[in-house]
Each structure stands twice: as C-alpha cells, then as structure tokens.
Tab-separated table of C-alpha atoms and ligand atoms in Angstrom:
chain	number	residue	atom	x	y	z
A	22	UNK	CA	20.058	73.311	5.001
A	23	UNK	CA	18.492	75.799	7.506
A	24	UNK	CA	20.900	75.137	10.186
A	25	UNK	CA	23.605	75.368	7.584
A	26	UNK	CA	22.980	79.246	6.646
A	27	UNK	CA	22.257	79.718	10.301
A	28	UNK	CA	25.893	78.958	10.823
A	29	UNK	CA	26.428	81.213	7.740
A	30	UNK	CA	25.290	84.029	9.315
A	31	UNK	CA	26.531	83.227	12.604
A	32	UNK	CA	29.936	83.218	11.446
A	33	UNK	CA	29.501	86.210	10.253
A	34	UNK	CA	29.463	87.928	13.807
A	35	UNK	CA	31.265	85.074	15.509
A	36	UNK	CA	34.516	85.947	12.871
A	37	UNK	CA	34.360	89.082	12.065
A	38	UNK	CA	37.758	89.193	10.298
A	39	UNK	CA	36.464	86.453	7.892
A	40	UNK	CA	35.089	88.745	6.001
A	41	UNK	CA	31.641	86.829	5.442
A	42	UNK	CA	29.908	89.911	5.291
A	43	UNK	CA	31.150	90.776	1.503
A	44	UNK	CA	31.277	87.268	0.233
A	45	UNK	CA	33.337	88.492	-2.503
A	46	UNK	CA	36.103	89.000	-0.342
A	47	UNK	CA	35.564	85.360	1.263
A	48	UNK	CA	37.872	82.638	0.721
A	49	UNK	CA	37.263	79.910	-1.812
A	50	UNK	CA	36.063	77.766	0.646
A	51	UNK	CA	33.715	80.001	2.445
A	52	UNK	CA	32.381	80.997	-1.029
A	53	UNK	CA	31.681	77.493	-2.146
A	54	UNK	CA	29.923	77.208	1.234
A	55	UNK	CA	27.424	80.150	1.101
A	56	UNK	CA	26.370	78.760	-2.189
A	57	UNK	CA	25.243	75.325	-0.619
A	58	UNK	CA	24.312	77.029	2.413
A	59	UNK	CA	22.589	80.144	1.632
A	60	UNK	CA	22.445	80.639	-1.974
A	61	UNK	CA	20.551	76.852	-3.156
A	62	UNK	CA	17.780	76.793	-0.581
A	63	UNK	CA	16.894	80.384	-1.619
A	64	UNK	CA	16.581	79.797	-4.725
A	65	UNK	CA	14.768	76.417	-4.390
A	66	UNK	CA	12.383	78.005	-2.602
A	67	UNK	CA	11.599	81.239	-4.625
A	68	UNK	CA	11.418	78.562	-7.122
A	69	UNK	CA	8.736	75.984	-5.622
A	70	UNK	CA	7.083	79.710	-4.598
A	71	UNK	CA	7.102	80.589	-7.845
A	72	UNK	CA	5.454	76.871	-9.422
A	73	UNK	CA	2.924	76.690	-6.621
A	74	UNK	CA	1.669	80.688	-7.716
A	75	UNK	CA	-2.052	80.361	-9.433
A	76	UNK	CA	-2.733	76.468	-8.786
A	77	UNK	CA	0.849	75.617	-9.776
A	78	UNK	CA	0.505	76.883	-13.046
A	79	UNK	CA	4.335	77.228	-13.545
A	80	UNK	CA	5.444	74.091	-12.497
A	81	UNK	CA	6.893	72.851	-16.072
A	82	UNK	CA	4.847	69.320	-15.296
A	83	UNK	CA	1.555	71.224	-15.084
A	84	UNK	CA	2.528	73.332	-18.247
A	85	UNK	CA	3.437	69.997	-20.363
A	86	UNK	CA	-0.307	69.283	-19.306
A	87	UNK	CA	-1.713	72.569	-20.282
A	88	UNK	CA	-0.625	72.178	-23.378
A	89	UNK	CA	-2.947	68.820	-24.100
A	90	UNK	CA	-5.660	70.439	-22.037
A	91	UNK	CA	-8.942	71.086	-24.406
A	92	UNK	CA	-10.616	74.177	-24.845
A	93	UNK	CA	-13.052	75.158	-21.093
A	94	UNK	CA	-10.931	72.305	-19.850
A	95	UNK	CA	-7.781	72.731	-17.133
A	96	UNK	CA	-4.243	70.593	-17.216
A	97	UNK	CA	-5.765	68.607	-14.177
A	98	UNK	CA	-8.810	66.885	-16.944
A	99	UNK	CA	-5.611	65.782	-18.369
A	100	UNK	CA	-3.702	64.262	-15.437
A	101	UNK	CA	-6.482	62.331	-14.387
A	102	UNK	CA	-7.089	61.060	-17.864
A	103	UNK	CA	-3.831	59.890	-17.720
A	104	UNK	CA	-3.880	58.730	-14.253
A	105	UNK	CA	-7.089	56.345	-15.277
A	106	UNK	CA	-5.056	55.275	-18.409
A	107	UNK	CA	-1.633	54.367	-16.428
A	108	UNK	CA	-3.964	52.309	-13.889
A	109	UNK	CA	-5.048	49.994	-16.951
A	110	UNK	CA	-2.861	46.762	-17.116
A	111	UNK	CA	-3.095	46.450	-20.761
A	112	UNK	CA	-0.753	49.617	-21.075
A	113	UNK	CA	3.051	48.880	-22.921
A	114	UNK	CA	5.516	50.127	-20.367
A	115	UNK	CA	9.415	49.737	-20.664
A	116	UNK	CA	12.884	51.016	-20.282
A	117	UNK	CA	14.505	51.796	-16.651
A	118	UNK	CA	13.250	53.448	-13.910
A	119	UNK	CA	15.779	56.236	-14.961
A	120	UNK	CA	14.318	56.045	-18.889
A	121	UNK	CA	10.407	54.882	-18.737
A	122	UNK	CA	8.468	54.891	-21.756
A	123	UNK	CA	4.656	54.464	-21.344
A	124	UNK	CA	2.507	53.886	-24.325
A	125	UNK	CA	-1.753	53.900	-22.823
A	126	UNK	CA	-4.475	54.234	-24.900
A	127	UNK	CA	-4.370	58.059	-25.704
A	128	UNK	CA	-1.004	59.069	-24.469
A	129	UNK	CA	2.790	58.042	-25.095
A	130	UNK	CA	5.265	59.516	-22.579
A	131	UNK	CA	8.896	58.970	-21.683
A	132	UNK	CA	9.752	59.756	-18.267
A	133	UNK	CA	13.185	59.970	-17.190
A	134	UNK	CA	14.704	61.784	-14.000
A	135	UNK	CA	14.681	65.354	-15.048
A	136	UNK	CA	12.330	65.691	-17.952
A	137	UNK	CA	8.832	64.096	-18.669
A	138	UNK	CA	7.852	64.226	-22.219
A	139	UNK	CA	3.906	63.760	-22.939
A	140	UNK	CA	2.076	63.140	-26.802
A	141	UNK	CA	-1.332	63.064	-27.256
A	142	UNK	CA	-1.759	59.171	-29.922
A	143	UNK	CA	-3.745	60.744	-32.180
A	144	UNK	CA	-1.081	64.311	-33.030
A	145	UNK	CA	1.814	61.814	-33.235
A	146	UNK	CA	4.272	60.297	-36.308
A	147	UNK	CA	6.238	57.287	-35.674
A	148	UNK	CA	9.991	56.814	-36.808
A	149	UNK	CA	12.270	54.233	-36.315
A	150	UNK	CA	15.571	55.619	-37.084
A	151	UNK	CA	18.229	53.621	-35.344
A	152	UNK	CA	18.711	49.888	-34.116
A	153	UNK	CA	22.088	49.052	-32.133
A	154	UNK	CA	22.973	45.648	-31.639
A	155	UNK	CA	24.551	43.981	-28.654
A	156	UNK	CA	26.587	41.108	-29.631
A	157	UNK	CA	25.699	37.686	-28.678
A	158	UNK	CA	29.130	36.530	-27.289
A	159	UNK	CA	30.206	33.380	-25.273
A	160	UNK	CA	30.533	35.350	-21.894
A	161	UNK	CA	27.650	37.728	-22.007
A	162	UNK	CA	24.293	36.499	-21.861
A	163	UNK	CA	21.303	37.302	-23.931
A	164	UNK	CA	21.733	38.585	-27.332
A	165	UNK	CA	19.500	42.339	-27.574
A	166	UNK	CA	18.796	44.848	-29.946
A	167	UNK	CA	17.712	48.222	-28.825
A	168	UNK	CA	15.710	50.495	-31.983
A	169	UNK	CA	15.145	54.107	-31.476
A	170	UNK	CA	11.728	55.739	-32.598
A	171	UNK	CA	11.433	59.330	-33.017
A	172	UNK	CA	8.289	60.360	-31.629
A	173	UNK	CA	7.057	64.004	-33.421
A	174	UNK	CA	3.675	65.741	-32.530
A	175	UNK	CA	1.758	67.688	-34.362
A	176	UNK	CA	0.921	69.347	-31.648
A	177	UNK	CA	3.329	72.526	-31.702
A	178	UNK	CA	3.726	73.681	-28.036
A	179	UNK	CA	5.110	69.458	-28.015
A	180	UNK	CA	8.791	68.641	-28.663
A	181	UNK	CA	10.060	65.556	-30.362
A	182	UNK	CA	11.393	63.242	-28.470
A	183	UNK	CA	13.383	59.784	-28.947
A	184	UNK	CA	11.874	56.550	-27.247
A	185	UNK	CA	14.395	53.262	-27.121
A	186	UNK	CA	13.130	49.848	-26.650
A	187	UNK	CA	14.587	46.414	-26.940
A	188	UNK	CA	13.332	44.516	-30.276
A	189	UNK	CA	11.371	42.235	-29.054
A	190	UNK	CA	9.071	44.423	-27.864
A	191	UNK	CA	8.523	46.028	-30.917
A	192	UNK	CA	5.659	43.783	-31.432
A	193	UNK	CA	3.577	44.598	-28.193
A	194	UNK	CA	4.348	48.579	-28.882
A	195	UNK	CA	2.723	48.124	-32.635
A	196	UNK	CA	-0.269	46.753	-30.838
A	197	UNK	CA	-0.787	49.670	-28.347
A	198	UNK	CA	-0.206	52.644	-30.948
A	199	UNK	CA	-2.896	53.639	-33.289
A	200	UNK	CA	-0.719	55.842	-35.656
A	201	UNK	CA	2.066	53.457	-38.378
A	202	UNK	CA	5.431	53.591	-37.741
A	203	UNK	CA	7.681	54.421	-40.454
A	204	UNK	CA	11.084	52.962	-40.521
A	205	UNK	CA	12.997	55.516	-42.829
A	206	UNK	CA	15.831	54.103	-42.053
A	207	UNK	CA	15.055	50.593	-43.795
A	208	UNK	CA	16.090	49.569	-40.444
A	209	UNK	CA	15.948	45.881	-40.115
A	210	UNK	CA	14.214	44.866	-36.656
A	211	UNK	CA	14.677	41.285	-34.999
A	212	UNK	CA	11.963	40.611	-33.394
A	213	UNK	CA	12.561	37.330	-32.048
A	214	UNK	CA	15.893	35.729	-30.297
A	215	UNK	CA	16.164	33.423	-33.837
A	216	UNK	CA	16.044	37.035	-35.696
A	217	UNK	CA	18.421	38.103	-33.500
A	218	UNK	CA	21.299	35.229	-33.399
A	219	UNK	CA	20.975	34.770	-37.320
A	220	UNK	CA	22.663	38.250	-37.582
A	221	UNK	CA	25.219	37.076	-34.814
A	222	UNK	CA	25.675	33.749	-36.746
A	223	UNK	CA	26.179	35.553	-39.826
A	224	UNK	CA	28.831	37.771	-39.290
A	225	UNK	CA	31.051	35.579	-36.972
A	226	UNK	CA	30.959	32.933	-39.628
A	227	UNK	CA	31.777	36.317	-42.282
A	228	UNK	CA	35.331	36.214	-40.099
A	229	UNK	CA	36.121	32.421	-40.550
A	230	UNK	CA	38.359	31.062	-42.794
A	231	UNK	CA	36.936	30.167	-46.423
A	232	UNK	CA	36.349	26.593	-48.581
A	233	UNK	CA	37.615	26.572	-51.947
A	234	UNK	CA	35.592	24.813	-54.050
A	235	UNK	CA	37.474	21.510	-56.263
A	236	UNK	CA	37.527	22.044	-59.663
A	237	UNK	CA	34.346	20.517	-61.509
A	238	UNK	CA	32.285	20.692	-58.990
A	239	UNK	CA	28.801	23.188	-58.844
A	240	UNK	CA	27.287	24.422	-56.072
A	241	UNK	CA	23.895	23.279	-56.175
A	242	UNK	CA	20.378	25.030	-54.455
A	243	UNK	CA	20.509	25.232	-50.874
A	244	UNK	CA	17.338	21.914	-49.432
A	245	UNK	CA	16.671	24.424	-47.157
A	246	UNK	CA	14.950	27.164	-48.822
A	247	UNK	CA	15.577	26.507	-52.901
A	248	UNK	CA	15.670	30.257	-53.311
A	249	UNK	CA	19.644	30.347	-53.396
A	250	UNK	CA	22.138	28.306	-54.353
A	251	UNK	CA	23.998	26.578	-51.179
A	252	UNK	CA	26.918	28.478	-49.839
A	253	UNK	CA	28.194	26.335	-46.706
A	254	UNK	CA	30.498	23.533	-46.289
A	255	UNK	CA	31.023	22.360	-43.193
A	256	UNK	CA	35.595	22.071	-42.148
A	257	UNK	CA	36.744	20.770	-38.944
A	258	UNK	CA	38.972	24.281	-37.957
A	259	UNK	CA	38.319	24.736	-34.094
A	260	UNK	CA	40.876	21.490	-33.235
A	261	UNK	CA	43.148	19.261	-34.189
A	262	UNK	CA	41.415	16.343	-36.341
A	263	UNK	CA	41.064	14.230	-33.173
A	264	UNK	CA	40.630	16.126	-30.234
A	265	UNK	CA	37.415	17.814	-28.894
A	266	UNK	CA	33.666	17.197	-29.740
A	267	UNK	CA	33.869	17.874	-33.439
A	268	UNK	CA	33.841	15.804	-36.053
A	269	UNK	CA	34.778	16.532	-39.950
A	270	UNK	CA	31.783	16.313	-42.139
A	271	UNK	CA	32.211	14.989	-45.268
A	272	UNK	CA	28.794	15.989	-47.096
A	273	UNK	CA	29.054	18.421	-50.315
A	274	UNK	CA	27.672	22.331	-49.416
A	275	UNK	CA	23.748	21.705	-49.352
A	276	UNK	CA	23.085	24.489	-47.444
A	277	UNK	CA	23.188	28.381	-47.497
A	278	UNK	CA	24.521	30.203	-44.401
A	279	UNK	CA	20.746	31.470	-43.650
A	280	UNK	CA	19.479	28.150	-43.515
A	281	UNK	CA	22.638	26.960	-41.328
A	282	UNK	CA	21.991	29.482	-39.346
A	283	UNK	CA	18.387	28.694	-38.591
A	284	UNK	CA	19.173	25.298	-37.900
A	285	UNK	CA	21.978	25.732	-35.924
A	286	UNK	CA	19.311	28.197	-33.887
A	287	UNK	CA	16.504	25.480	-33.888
A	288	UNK	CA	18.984	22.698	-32.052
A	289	UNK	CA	19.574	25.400	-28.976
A	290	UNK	CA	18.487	25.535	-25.730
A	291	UNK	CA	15.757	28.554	-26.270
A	292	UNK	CA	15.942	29.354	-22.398
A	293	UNK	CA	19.524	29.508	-22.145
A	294	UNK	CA	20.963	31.793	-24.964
A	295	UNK	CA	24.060	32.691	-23.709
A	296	UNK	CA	24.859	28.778	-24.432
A	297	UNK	CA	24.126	28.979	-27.877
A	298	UNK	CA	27.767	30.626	-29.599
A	299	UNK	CA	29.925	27.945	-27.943
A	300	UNK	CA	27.571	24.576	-28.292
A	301	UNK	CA	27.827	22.170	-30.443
A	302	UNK	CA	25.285	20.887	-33.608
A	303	UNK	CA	24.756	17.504	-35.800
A	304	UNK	CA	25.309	18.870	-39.536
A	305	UNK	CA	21.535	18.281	-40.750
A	306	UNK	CA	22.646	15.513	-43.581
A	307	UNK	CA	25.324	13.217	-41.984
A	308	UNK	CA	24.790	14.123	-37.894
A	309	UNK	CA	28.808	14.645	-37.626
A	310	UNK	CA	29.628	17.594	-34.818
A	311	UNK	CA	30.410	20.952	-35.821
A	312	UNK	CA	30.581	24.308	-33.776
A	313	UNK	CA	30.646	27.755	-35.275
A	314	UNK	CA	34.320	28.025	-36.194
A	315	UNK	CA	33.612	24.965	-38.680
A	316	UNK	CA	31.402	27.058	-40.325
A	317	UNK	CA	32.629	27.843	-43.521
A	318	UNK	CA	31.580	30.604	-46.951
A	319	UNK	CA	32.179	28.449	-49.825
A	320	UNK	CA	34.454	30.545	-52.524
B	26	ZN	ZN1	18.785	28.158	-47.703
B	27	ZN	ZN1	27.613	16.497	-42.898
B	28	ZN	ZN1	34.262	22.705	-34.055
C-alpha cells in the first residue's frame, strides 16, 4: 500500500496536467485509485491508532470484554477466563470456521468473520425459534436439520444474537448450558437420523398415490404401536407387475405410516444414509419387496 500512495504523490509532480493535486477534478479512474491508495491505509491506520490508545481500550473486541469484566477487575480477567475455558476439551463447539459457536462452562459465543458475540451462562435465555430441514433425497447425502436459538442476555450493554446448529447436536449443547431452553416455537427437533428420515418418509409417501379401501372391510389397530388404527397398505406402483425388485404384497393394512416408517428406517444401512430413499424393504408380515413409491395412505 505504501508504495502505492508513493506513486500517488509522485504522479502528482511527474503529471502535472493530471490534475492529482485536486482529486476532485481527477478522472474516475485516478479517483478510485487514491481511495485504495491513499485514502484506506490512512484510515486503517488512524483506526488501529485509535484501538491501541489506553491499552486498546477501543478496539470493539476489548469493549465486548469490558462489558463482562467485574467490578476492580479489567476486560483482560475476562479473556483469560475464557482463554482457560476454550483450552478445556469438554467445551461444545460447532458451525464453520466462517460461523463458530462455542458453548464453555461460563461463556457462549458465536464468532464469525466480522463480529464476535460474547454471553456470560448465567445472564442468558434460551430460544429455539426456527428448524429448517434439508431434504433427504436420492442424490444428496445425509439428511440434516439446522434449529436456530436466540440467545438474549440480561446483561444490557449485550445484544441478542442467533446461534444455528445441526439437530443432532442439540443433545450435547443441552448438556453444556446451565440455563433451559425454551422452544416457543413448539418447534419439533430430530435429534437422531431415525427422527430425521421419519419426517422425510412421511411426506414423500403424503405425495403417492392413495388405496381405497373394499367395501366391508375395517381398518384395524396398527401391531406396531396399538395407539392408532393402521393406515398403510402396501401397492406395487414404482413398475410394471414383473419387472424390478418389487414384489406386490398381498397382506391387509396392519400398519400406520409411523410405524412403516420406523421399520423401513430400522432395515437401512445406518452408515450410509444417502442409500436409504431408493433401497428396497421386506413388508414386516409377508417379506414381499416394496420401495417407497409402494407406500400407500389408506382412504
Ligand atoms: Zn403404528
Ligand atoms: Zn405384506
Ligand atoms: Zn417398488
């Protein structure tokens, strides 16, 4: 940068008739130049002047500090407090480098490349107030869900901030915070890969085509769970009748969709999950093949 504004300001006697002297009078491309040249490193540096004045006590890192600092105490009691706390492997850490949340034993902060927010445990309430899912399809790979916690302080001089985490972490974070979390929302978190494919499950087989029920006959309690009454029946739709894996069941709907779901989750491969939407399943009663397009809502 130096040598740039040197060759500012040496233009300025080498070309007189530039007119570098009264940059308003500059063309657009000279202009645009004394700004990266002249006009950013002066003002970087009257800035870092400015921070490093008293001990850095304007640097906006050292005032975040200051502002957890206790009475007779400075913002560098609190650095090293945190500093001892980050060292500790049992902290919960996630999120990119670009987006890190850090949850220690007194302190959750979220870190990301141009802001650093800091809360002291003990001043903080929890929020969940939003969950997004990523679908679970056959050419992506894991199935995620990412919920997003408003974190508010007590603490007035501390803003609220937002921390986002995948859901099955959720579990580890509850451990490492002291305060609740309240999910205001009534925002339903999967915490496992299971949780997380029955919602898949359920909506894909929401879009297939449904099974009219013959005359006279009742649908019965699902053997799965007896709390409902059995929902499923199981059609050959993804082929012809004799081509491919699948086979047509013939058993009456024993089952609700919950319950197919969770078995249809329990016969997969739990290290491969991007296998699971296009594989294939025994129905539970009479072992016949049947994919999720066979799938069907009894109506
Ligand atoms: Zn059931
Ligand atoms: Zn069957
Ligand atoms: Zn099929």
């Amino acid at each position: 940068m130096l040598h740039k504004s040197g060759y500012y300001f040496g233009m300025c006697f080498a070309a007189a008739e530039k007119q570098l002297y009264y940059i308003h009078k500059a063309t657009e491309g000279w202009k645009i130049f004394f700004v990266l040249a002249v006009l950013l490193p002066t003002v970087t540096s009257l800035l870092a002047y400015y921070w490093s004045w008293n001990g850095w006590a304007n640097h906006p890192l050292v005032r975040i500090l200051s502002h957890h600092a206790l009475p007779q105490s400075s913002w560098r009691a609190v650095a090293s407090s945190i500093n001892t706390e980050f060292r500790r492997i049992d902290k919960f850490a996630t999120g990119a480098p670009g987006a890190r949340v850090i949850v220690t034993d007194t302190w959750v902060m979220k870190v990301s490349t141009y802001s650093v927010y800091i809360a002291q445990q003990q001043d903080i309430h929890l929020t969940v107030t939003d969950s997004r899912q990523h679908e679970l399809s056959p050419d992506s790979n894991t199935p995620v869900q990412f919920i997003t916690i408003r974190v508010a302080s007590i603490n007035p001089h501390v803003k609220s901030f937002d921390i986002r985490l995948n859901s099955t972490e959720y579990g580890e974070l509850r451990e490492k915070l002291r305060a609740p979390v309240r999910n205001a929302a009534n925002v339903v978190i999967h915490q496992t890969l299971s949780d997380i494919f029955l919602e898949t499950f359920r909506s894909l087989v929401e879009g297939n085509l449904r099974y009219s029920l013959p005359s006279g006959q009742d649908l019965e309690p699902c053997i799965g769970c007896m709390q409902t009454s059995a929902s499923i029946k199981l059609v050959k739709m993804c082929q012809e009748p004799n081509e491919g894996e699948c086979q047509q069941c013939y058993c009456r709907p024993m089952w609700c969709l919950t319950c197919m779901g969770k078995w249809f989750a329990s016969r997969q491969d739990q290290q491969h999950p991007e296998t699971w939407l296009p594989s294939h399943v025994p129905c539970p009663t009479c072992r016949a093949q049947f994919c999720i397009l066979d799938v069907c809502i009894v109506q």
